[in-house]
Amino acid sequence: MIRPLLDWLDNRTGYRSLTKEALFENIPGGSRWRYVWGSTLTFGLAIQFITGVFLWMGYSASSQTAWESVYYIQHEMMGGWFLRGLHHWTAQIMTVLLVLHLMQVVIDGAYKAPREVNFWFGVILLQLVLALSLTGYLLPWDQKGYWATKVATNLMALVPIIGDDLQKIVIGGSDYGHHTITRFFALHAGILPAAVIGLVVGHIYLFRRHGITPAKPLRKKDEFFWPEQVLKDAIACLAVLATVMFLTIRFHGAHLSSPADPSEPFSAARPDWYFMFLFQLLKYFPGSWEILGAIILPGLVMLVIFLIPYIGKWELGHRFNIGMLVALLAGVGLLTYLAIAEDNRNPMYVAAVKQAVQDEKRVIELAKAPAGIPSSGAVTLLREDPKTQGPRLFVRNCASCHRYDGHDGMGVAVNDPQSASDLKNFGTRQWLAGLLDPAKVDSAHYFGGTRFKAGKMVQFVKRDVAGFTPEMRTQLYKVVLALSAEAKLGSQSALDAKDASLIEEGKKLVISAEMNCTECHSYREEKGGGTGPDLTGWASREWLVDFISNAKHARFYGKRNDRMPAFGADHILDQKQIGLIADWLRGNWHEPSASSSR
Amino acid sequence: MSEQPQCECPQRRDFLKEFSCVAVGASIGLVPVAAGVYSAMDPLRRKASGGEPVRVTTIEALPADGVPMKFAIIADKTDAWNKYPATPIGAIYLRKISEGKVMALSSVCPHAGCFVDYRKDAKDFFCPCHNSNFSSDGAIKSGVSPRAMDALDVEVRAGGEVWVKFQNFKAGHPQKLPVS
C-alpha cells in the first residue's frame, strides 16, 4: 500500500536519491565531535526562524507599541516568556558557536583551496548573524536597546562621504522614531534572514561539493554521515538546546528594561556582551580619531580574516592564521574584560544600573495596574509616576536644603549641611507630633536649619508646650490628629476614620484659647495673625501644591519666607512637576497590593 | 555533490543509532515549535469583554415616530496591552416603540458581520455587503441573512436613561449565539 505510493513520489520528486546523497556522504577518518559546530549553528538558525515567526505574531513595530507588545509577550502572553527566552538565548549562544565554528575551520585548514569561497560565505554569515543581533537588540524599544543602538547608528555617520545619508536611511529620518523600528524590523525579520538563508544554502552546497576537510591524522575508518555523524550532531544540538532552555528558565525569559525615553538619561546603556570589545575600543580613540576605532580598525581586521585563505598559502601562513585568530580572540577577551571591570569600578554606572533595575520593576508594576498602559505608550507611565519622578525632582530642586529620611530622596547622602526640614512622612501624625515636641522642633529635622530656628513657633513649642499639663498634652494630641487629618493622606485614612470623634474635638481645640494656634495661623473660618502658614487643609495635595508653587504667598509665609523659591510662580517647575512632588511626599502612588502606600 | 563512498562503510544498519538520531532530532525540533504554537494559542484563554449594561442616551433623544437612530457605544476597552477608558467600542440602532419602551438592534449584519445601514427613504435596514434587507424592527425582508438583526437587551431607567447590554453575536448562524 505504502510502497507504491512512495515509488510514485520518488518517480515524481527523486527524493530517494536526494536523501541518499544527503545522508550517505563519506567522512574520511570517520565521524568526530569537532565537526558538529556547523550543524549546531544551522539548528540555532532554525530555532531563531521558528521562534522569530511566532514572536512576530505578538510584536508591534512602532515607538508607542514596540515595548508594550514585548512587555505583553514577556509578562502576559501564555508561555510568551519562554518563547522570547528561547529566541534571546539562542542568539547569545550562536555568537559562541560562530567563534567555535570559525576556530575549527581555521585550525583544520578547511579554508584552503578549493574552499575559499565557502570560507568567505561563512565570514559573511558571521557578519549577518551579528547584524541580526544588533537589529534585534533595538526591537523591544527599551532604554537599553535604544541608547546602545544609538551609539551604533551614530558611528555609521562616520563613514566618509555617504555616512550622514546612510545613517538617515537606516534610522528612517533624522532622529529615532517609528520608522527606525519599522526599518530595523524589516532588516531583522526580512532582509537579513533572507540573506542568511541564501548564504546558508550556498554554504552547505559548497561544503558538500568539496566534502569535509578531515582533521589529520585520520583516526578511524571512513564512515557515512548517517547515522554516526548525524547522531553526534543531534547530541550537540541537544546540548545547545539544553543550555538555551536552562538560561531561559533561569532568567525567566529575557531581560526587558524600561521603555525608551529620549528625555531620560540612561548611563546603564551598554551593547550586548559580544559587542563590548568594540565599545571599549572606542575609548582609546579620542575626537576625530574615532573613525579609526569604529570603522578602519574593525574593517582591517575583517579584511585580514577575508584574506585567510591566501595567507594560508605561504609556508608559515597556516600557523600565522591560527596565531592571528587566537591573538584576536585574546584581544577581544581582554577588551571585554576591561570594559566590564571599568564599569564595575565606576560608581556612576553601578548607580545607573541600580536605578534602571528599579525603573524596569516599577514600569511593569504600573503596566499591570488596573489602569493599564495608555495609548500614548508605557513611557508615560514612568513620566507620570510620583514614586519614580518625585525623588528625581526632589534631588534637583529640594535636596540642597531639605532632606528625605536623611538623604537626597534617591538614597544618597548629601554633603552640605541640612538647612530645611526633613520631609519624609510629611503630613503624618508622627511628623507633626515631632514638630510640636520641644526636644525636636529646633533640630535640623524641623526648623533648626532655617531662620525660624528662634522664631515664634519654636519659642511657643519650647516654652509653652514644654510647660503643658498632662491634660493639655492630651488636647495637643487631639490637635495633632485634627491637623494631620487635614492632609487626607491615603495611608492614614483608616486611622482618621477610626479617630473621627477625637479629630472633631481636635478641630475645636485648634481655635481654642488653650492651644492658641490661631494667634498666628488661620484655620478654616478663623482668621489668624497671618505670621504662620494657613492650617486649613494643611499638607493636603492642594495645600502642598500651592505651598511649593509659592511659599511667599500671604497664605503661607508671606514676606517672612526664608529661602524657599516660588517654584510655580517663578516658573521653575510646571504644575505637573509640582503635583508629582506633592504626590510623592504624600505617598500617593500606585502600589500593586493597594491603591496607595507610604 | 559527494562522490560515491570508497570506504568499507558498515552496511549493517545500526538501528539503535538511527532511532536515536530520529528521536533526538524530533524532540529538539519540537521544542521551539511547541513553544511557538503554545503562545499562539493565547487568545483561546481570553474572554470577550463587554456584556455589561451601558448608558447610551435618554429616551427623549429618540424620534417619536419610531425611526431607528444610530448611537455609538462608549465603554472601557482593553486591547492587548492598551486600556482605553470611555472609548467607542461599537454602534447600535435604537428605536422608540411606545412611550417608555425602546428597541435596541446591533448594527452588525448577522450574515457576515458588515455594518448595516438604515435607509430613511425605504424605511428599512440594508446591508451593503451582500444586500440583506431588514425591516425597521430588524426582521428579515429579503437577502441571505440566516437570522433577523440581533436585538440587544435594553432597559429604560429612571429619568428616561436608556441602558443597553452591548454584545456581539456570531455571524452566519441561524441562532443568535454570543461571541465568547
Short mmCIF file of C-alpha atoms in Angstrom, two decimals, chain A residues 74-429:
data_model
loop_
_atom_site.label_atom_id
_atom_site.label_comp_id
_atom_site.label_asym_id
_atom_site.label_seq_id
_atom_site.Cartn_x
_atom_site.Cartn_y
_atom_site.Cartn_z
CA GLN A 74 7.06 38.58 28.24
CA HIS A 75 4.55 39.17 31.04
CA GLU A 76 1.03 38.47 29.81
CA MET A 77 1.04 36.03 26.91
CA MET A 78 0.76 32.37 27.71
CA GLY A 79 4.29 30.93 27.52
CA GLY A 80 5.46 34.17 25.90
CA TRP A 81 8.42 34.49 28.26
CA PHE A 82 9.63 31.04 27.27
CA LEU A 83 9.30 31.75 23.55
CA ARG A 84 11.11 35.06 23.90
CA GLY A 85 13.74 33.47 26.12
CA LEU A 86 14.46 30.78 23.52
CA HIS A 87 14.93 33.44 20.85
CA HIS A 88 17.11 35.65 23.01
CA TRP A 89 19.37 32.98 24.48
CA THR A 90 19.77 31.12 21.20
CA ALA A 91 21.08 34.37 19.72
CA GLN A 92 23.58 34.61 22.58
CA ILE A 93 24.71 31.00 22.24
CA MET A 94 25.03 31.33 18.46
CA THR A 95 27.67 34.00 18.91
CA VAL A 96 29.74 31.49 20.86
CA LEU A 97 29.06 28.74 18.32
CA LEU A 98 30.14 31.03 15.48
CA VAL A 99 33.51 31.55 17.12
CA LEU A 100 33.90 27.81 17.74
CA HIS A 101 32.98 27.02 14.13
CA LEU A 102 35.42 29.60 12.81
CA MET A 103 38.18 28.27 15.06
CA GLN A 104 37.56 24.69 13.96
CA VAL A 105 37.57 25.69 10.28
CA VAL A 106 40.79 27.66 10.61
CA ILE A 107 42.59 25.11 12.78
CA ASP A 108 41.64 22.25 10.43
CA GLY A 109 42.68 24.34 7.44
CA ALA A 110 39.23 23.99 5.90
CA TYR A 111 39.59 27.43 4.33
CA LYS A 112 42.29 26.30 1.91
CA ALA A 113 41.77 25.90 -1.84
CA PRO A 114 39.35 24.97 -3.28
CA ARG A 115 37.24 26.05 -0.29
CA GLU A 116 37.99 29.80 -0.29
CA VAL A 117 34.54 30.84 -1.48
CA ASN A 118 32.88 28.75 1.18
CA PHE A 119 35.10 30.33 3.81
CA TRP A 120 34.03 33.76 2.62
CA PHE A 121 30.39 32.69 2.71
CA GLY A 122 30.98 31.71 6.32
CA VAL A 123 32.58 35.02 7.22
CA ILE A 124 29.69 36.91 5.63
CA LEU A 125 27.26 34.71 7.54
CA LEU A 126 29.09 35.59 10.75
CA GLN A 127 28.56 39.24 10.00
CA LEU A 128 24.93 38.73 9.07
CA VAL A 129 24.27 36.94 12.34
CA LEU A 130 25.93 39.80 14.23
CA ALA A 131 23.77 42.22 12.24
CA LEU A 132 20.72 40.21 13.28
CA SER A 133 21.79 40.54 16.90
CA LEU A 134 22.33 44.27 16.54
CA THR A 135 18.97 44.91 14.89
CA GLY A 136 17.18 42.61 17.30
CA TYR A 137 18.63 44.46 20.29
CA LEU A 138 16.67 47.61 19.35
CA LEU A 139 13.31 45.99 18.67
CA PRO A 140 12.00 45.89 22.28
CA TRP A 141 12.49 49.69 22.24
CA ASP A 142 13.65 49.68 25.81
CA GLN A 143 16.17 52.09 27.31
CA LYS A 144 18.98 49.57 27.00
CA GLY A 145 18.45 48.83 23.32
CA TYR A 146 17.57 52.40 22.43
CA TRP A 147 20.70 54.05 23.80
CA ALA A 148 23.08 51.26 22.85
CA THR A 149 21.82 51.18 19.27
CA LYS A 150 22.00 54.97 19.06
CA VAL A 151 25.75 54.64 19.55
CA ALA A 152 25.96 52.10 16.73
CA THR A 153 23.95 54.21 14.29
CA ASN A 154 25.84 57.37 15.24
CA LEU A 155 29.08 55.60 14.37
CA MET A 156 27.58 54.87 10.98
CA ALA A 157 27.68 58.61 10.27
CA LEU A 158 31.49 58.45 10.49
CA VAL A 159 31.66 56.59 7.17
CA PRO A 160 33.28 59.04 4.74
CA ILE A 161 31.10 60.85 2.18
CA ILE A 162 27.95 58.72 2.47
CA GLY A 163 27.89 58.42 6.28
CA ASP A 164 25.21 61.01 7.01
CA ASP A 165 22.89 59.78 4.28
CA LEU A 166 23.50 56.16 5.24
CA GLN A 167 22.57 56.90 8.83
CA LYS A 168 19.42 58.73 7.77
CA ILE A 169 18.35 55.85 5.55
CA VAL A 170 18.95 53.25 8.24
CA ILE A 171 17.15 55.10 11.03
CA GLY A 172 14.41 56.32 8.72
CA GLY A 173 14.86 60.02 9.45
CA SER A 174 16.98 62.49 11.35
CA ASP A 175 16.07 61.03 14.71
CA TYR A 176 14.86 57.78 16.20
CA GLY A 177 11.15 57.11 15.80
CA HIS A 178 8.51 54.86 14.26
CA HIS A 179 10.49 54.42 11.08
CA THR A 180 13.62 53.38 12.94
CA ILE A 181 11.68 50.45 14.33
CA THR A 182 9.94 49.54 11.09
CA ARG A 183 13.26 49.60 9.25
CA PHE A 184 15.13 47.64 11.89
CA PHE A 185 12.28 45.15 11.98
CA ALA A 186 12.28 44.74 8.20
CA LEU A 187 16.04 44.19 8.36
CA HIS A 188 15.77 41.81 11.30
CA ALA A 189 12.83 39.73 10.12
CA GLY A 190 13.05 40.13 6.36
CA ILE A 191 16.21 41.20 4.60
CA LEU A 192 18.83 39.67 6.89
CA PRO A 193 17.09 36.29 7.32
CA ALA A 194 16.59 36.07 3.55
CA ALA A 195 20.29 36.77 3.03
CA VAL A 196 21.16 34.21 5.70
CA ILE A 197 19.01 31.54 4.04
CA GLY A 198 20.63 32.22 0.67
CA LEU A 199 24.13 32.05 2.07
CA VAL A 200 23.47 29.01 4.24
CA VAL A 201 22.17 27.14 1.20
CA GLY A 202 25.30 28.18 -0.70
CA HIS A 203 27.49 27.36 2.30
CA ILE A 204 26.10 23.84 2.64
CA TYR A 205 26.14 23.27 -1.12
CA LEU A 206 29.81 24.24 -1.35
CA PHE A 207 30.59 22.22 1.76
CA ARG A 208 29.06 19.15 0.13
CA ARG A 209 30.73 19.93 -3.20
CA HIS A 210 34.20 19.89 -1.70
CA GLY A 211 33.49 17.47 1.12
CA ILE A 212 34.61 17.68 4.69
CA THR A 213 38.18 18.66 5.49
CA PRO A 214 39.25 15.83 7.78
CA ALA A 215 41.31 16.62 10.81
CA LYS A 216 44.64 14.81 10.40
CA PRO A 217 45.72 12.22 11.32
CA LEU A 218 42.74 10.08 10.41
CA ARG A 219 41.91 8.04 13.48
CA LYS A 220 39.34 5.61 12.21
CA LYS A 221 37.99 4.10 9.06
CA ASP A 222 35.75 6.24 6.89
CA GLU A 223 32.10 6.47 7.87
CA PHE A 224 28.94 7.79 6.34
CA PHE A 225 27.37 10.98 7.57
CA TRP A 226 24.34 8.88 8.58
CA PRO A 227 23.95 7.83 11.31
CA GLU A 228 27.31 8.28 13.06
CA GLN A 229 27.90 11.98 12.43
CA VAL A 230 24.19 12.79 12.48
CA LEU A 231 23.94 11.34 15.97
CA LYS A 232 26.89 13.38 17.19
CA ASP A 233 25.38 16.48 15.60
CA ALA A 234 21.99 15.75 17.15
CA ILE A 235 23.50 15.29 20.60
CA ALA A 236 25.45 18.55 20.22
CA CYS A 237 22.24 20.31 19.19
CA LEU A 238 20.52 18.78 22.19
CA ALA A 239 23.26 20.22 24.41
CA VAL A 240 22.77 23.63 22.78
CA LEU A 241 19.03 23.46 23.36
CA ALA A 242 19.51 22.32 26.95
CA THR A 243 21.79 25.31 27.59
CA VAL A 244 19.31 27.69 25.97
CA MET A 245 16.43 26.24 27.96
CA PHE A 246 18.40 26.38 31.19
CA LEU A 247 19.19 30.08 30.61
CA THR A 248 15.60 30.80 29.57
CA ILE A 249 14.18 29.26 32.71
CA ARG A 250 16.93 30.65 34.94
CA PHE A 251 16.27 34.23 33.76
CA HIS A 252 12.54 33.71 33.15
CA GLY A 253 12.73 34.69 29.50
CA ALA A 254 14.82 37.65 28.53
CA HIS A 255 15.56 40.99 30.09
CA LEU A 256 13.38 44.00 29.23
CA SER A 257 14.45 47.36 30.63
CA SER A 258 12.13 50.36 30.98
CA PRO A 259 10.58 51.90 27.84
CA ALA A 260 12.85 54.04 25.67
CA ASP A 261 12.71 57.67 26.72
CA PRO A 262 14.83 60.23 24.87
CA SER A 263 14.37 62.67 27.75
CA GLU A 264 15.63 60.28 30.39
CA PRO A 265 19.40 59.68 30.51
CA PHE A 266 20.40 56.06 30.76
CA SER A 267 24.01 55.68 31.84
CA ALA A 268 23.47 51.95 32.21
CA ALA A 269 23.21 51.52 28.41
CA ARG A 270 25.72 49.03 27.11
CA PRO A 271 25.82 46.92 23.96
CA ASP A 272 25.32 43.20 24.36
CA TRP A 273 28.39 41.41 25.73
CA TYR A 274 29.72 40.31 22.33
CA PHE A 275 29.99 43.94 21.21
CA MET A 276 31.54 45.17 24.44
CA PHE A 277 35.05 44.93 22.97
CA LEU A 278 34.12 47.42 20.25
CA PHE A 279 32.56 49.66 22.88
CA GLN A 280 35.78 49.53 24.90
CA LEU A 281 37.94 50.06 21.82
CA LEU A 282 36.27 53.40 21.15
CA LYS A 283 37.52 54.71 24.49
CA TYR A 284 41.08 54.72 23.10
CA PHE A 285 40.34 56.87 20.06
CA PRO A 286 39.62 60.44 21.09
CA GLY A 287 37.98 63.09 18.93
CA SER A 288 38.48 62.79 15.22
CA TRP A 289 40.42 59.53 15.70
CA GLU A 290 37.12 57.83 16.49
CA ILE A 291 36.76 56.66 12.89
CA LEU A 292 39.95 54.64 13.38
CA GLY A 293 38.49 52.58 16.22
CA ALA A 294 34.95 52.47 14.91
CA ILE A 295 35.44 51.72 11.24
CA ILE A 296 39.02 51.47 9.98
CA LEU A 297 40.44 49.06 12.54
CA PRO A 298 37.46 46.65 12.56
CA GLY A 299 37.40 46.95 8.76
CA LEU A 300 41.09 45.98 8.51
CA VAL A 301 40.57 43.04 10.85
CA MET A 302 37.70 41.82 8.68
CA LEU A 303 39.89 42.25 5.59
CA VAL A 304 42.64 40.12 7.12
CA ILE A 305 40.07 37.47 8.05
CA PHE A 306 38.86 37.51 4.45
CA LEU A 307 42.42 37.02 3.27
CA ILE A 308 42.97 33.97 5.49
CA PRO A 309 42.77 31.54 2.51
CA TYR A 310 45.56 33.45 0.73
CA ILE A 311 47.69 33.95 3.81
CA GLY A 312 47.38 30.20 4.33
CA LYS A 313 49.21 29.54 1.06
CA TRP A 314 52.51 30.78 2.49
CA GLU A 315 54.81 28.41 4.19
CA LEU A 316 54.00 29.62 7.68
CA GLY A 317 50.65 31.06 6.64
CA HIS A 318 48.52 28.43 8.33
CA ARG A 319 50.30 28.91 11.63
CA PHE A 320 50.03 32.65 11.20
CA ASN A 321 46.29 32.35 10.65
CA ILE A 322 45.79 30.31 13.79
CA GLY A 323 48.04 32.61 15.79
CA MET A 324 46.27 35.69 14.49
CA LEU A 325 42.85 34.28 15.33
CA VAL A 326 43.94 33.33 18.82
CA ALA A 327 45.50 36.77 19.32
CA LEU A 328 42.35 38.39 18.01
CA LEU A 329 40.17 36.42 20.38
CA ALA A 330 42.52 37.20 23.25
CA GLY A 331 42.30 40.88 22.33
CA VAL A 332 38.52 40.75 22.22
CA GLY A 333 38.52 38.92 25.54
CA LEU A 334 40.86 41.46 27.11
CA LEU A 335 38.84 44.44 25.86
CA THR A 336 35.63 42.82 27.08
CA TYR A 337 37.20 42.21 30.47
CA LEU A 338 38.48 45.80 30.64
CA ALA A 339 35.05 47.16 29.70
CA ILE A 340 33.30 45.14 32.40
CA ALA A 341 35.96 45.82 35.04
CA GLU A 342 35.88 49.53 34.31
CA ASP A 343 32.10 49.58 34.60
CA ASN A 344 32.14 47.73 37.89
CA ARG A 345 34.61 50.23 39.32
CA ASN A 346 32.52 53.18 38.15
CA PRO A 347 30.07 54.19 40.91
CA MET A 348 28.03 56.21 38.42
CA TYR A 349 27.50 53.14 36.27
CA VAL A 350 26.70 50.95 39.26
CA ALA A 351 24.14 53.51 40.50
CA ALA A 352 22.67 53.80 37.00
CA VAL A 353 22.21 50.04 36.79
CA LYS A 354 20.54 50.05 40.20
CA GLN A 355 18.24 52.83 39.08
CA ALA A 356 17.50 51.00 35.82
CA VAL A 357 16.53 47.87 37.72
CA GLN A 358 14.19 49.91 39.93
CA ASP A 359 12.62 51.62 36.92
CA GLU A 360 12.00 48.43 34.99
CA LYS A 361 10.44 46.80 38.04
CA ARG A 362 8.29 49.85 38.57
CA VAL A 363 7.09 50.22 34.99
CA ILE A 364 5.98 46.60 34.96
CA GLU A 365 4.03 47.18 38.19
CA LEU A 366 2.34 50.14 36.51
CA ALA A 367 1.67 48.28 33.27
CA LYS A 368 -0.01 45.53 35.28
CA ALA A 369 -2.09 48.03 37.27
CA PRO A 370 -5.84 48.25 36.58
CA ALA A 371 -5.33 51.50 34.66
CA GLY A 372 -3.05 49.61 32.25
CA ILE A 373 -0.94 51.15 29.50
CA PRO A 374 -2.39 54.29 27.90
CA SER A 375 -2.43 54.69 24.14
CA SER A 376 0.41 57.21 24.46
CA GLY A 377 2.59 54.26 25.41
CA ALA A 378 4.21 52.88 28.53
CA VAL A 379 6.81 55.65 28.60
CA THR A 380 4.19 57.96 30.11
CA LEU A 381 3.66 55.51 32.98
CA LEU A 382 7.05 56.36 34.45
CA ARG A 383 6.91 60.00 33.44
CA GLU A 384 3.69 60.46 35.36
CA ASP A 385 4.51 58.23 38.29
CA PRO A 386 5.09 60.12 41.57
CA LYS A 387 7.11 57.25 43.00
CA THR A 388 9.55 57.49 40.08
CA GLN A 389 9.59 61.22 39.37
CA GLY A 390 9.16 62.55 42.94
CA PRO A 391 12.65 61.59 44.13
CA ARG A 392 14.26 62.85 40.90
CA LEU A 393 12.57 66.22 41.17
CA PHE A 394 13.37 66.36 44.88
CA VAL A 395 17.07 65.78 44.23
CA ARG A 396 17.25 68.55 41.68
CA ASN A 397 15.04 71.11 43.35
CA CYS A 398 14.64 70.44 47.06
CA ALA A 399 17.57 68.43 48.41
CA SER A 400 20.02 71.33 48.59
CA CYS A 401 18.09 72.45 51.72
CA HIS A 402 15.58 69.70 52.59
CA ARG A 403 16.18 66.04 53.25
CA TYR A 404 14.03 62.96 52.82
CA ASP A 405 14.68 60.46 55.58
CA GLY A 406 18.14 61.98 55.95
CA HIS A 407 19.10 61.59 52.27
CA ASP A 408 18.53 63.41 49.00
CA GLY A 409 15.40 61.49 48.07
CA MET A 410 17.26 58.93 45.97
CA GLY A 411 19.05 57.39 48.93
CA VAL A 412 22.30 59.32 48.54
CA ALA A 413 23.71 61.23 51.50
CA VAL A 414 24.18 64.97 50.95
CA ASN A 415 27.44 66.64 51.95
CA ASP A 416 26.07 70.14 52.50
CA PRO A 417 24.52 70.78 55.89
CA GLN A 418 20.76 70.37 56.08
CA SER A 419 19.09 73.78 56.19
CA ALA A 420 15.39 72.90 55.98
CA SER A 421 13.06 70.24 57.31
CA ASP A 422 13.13 66.54 56.56
CA LEU A 423 10.00 65.82 54.56
CA LYS A 424 9.76 62.06 54.92
CA ASN A 425 6.30 61.34 56.35
CA PHE A 426 5.28 64.98 55.94
CA GLY A 427 1.66 65.44 56.96
CA THR A 428 1.51 62.37 59.19
CA ARG A 429 0.69 62.45 62.89
#
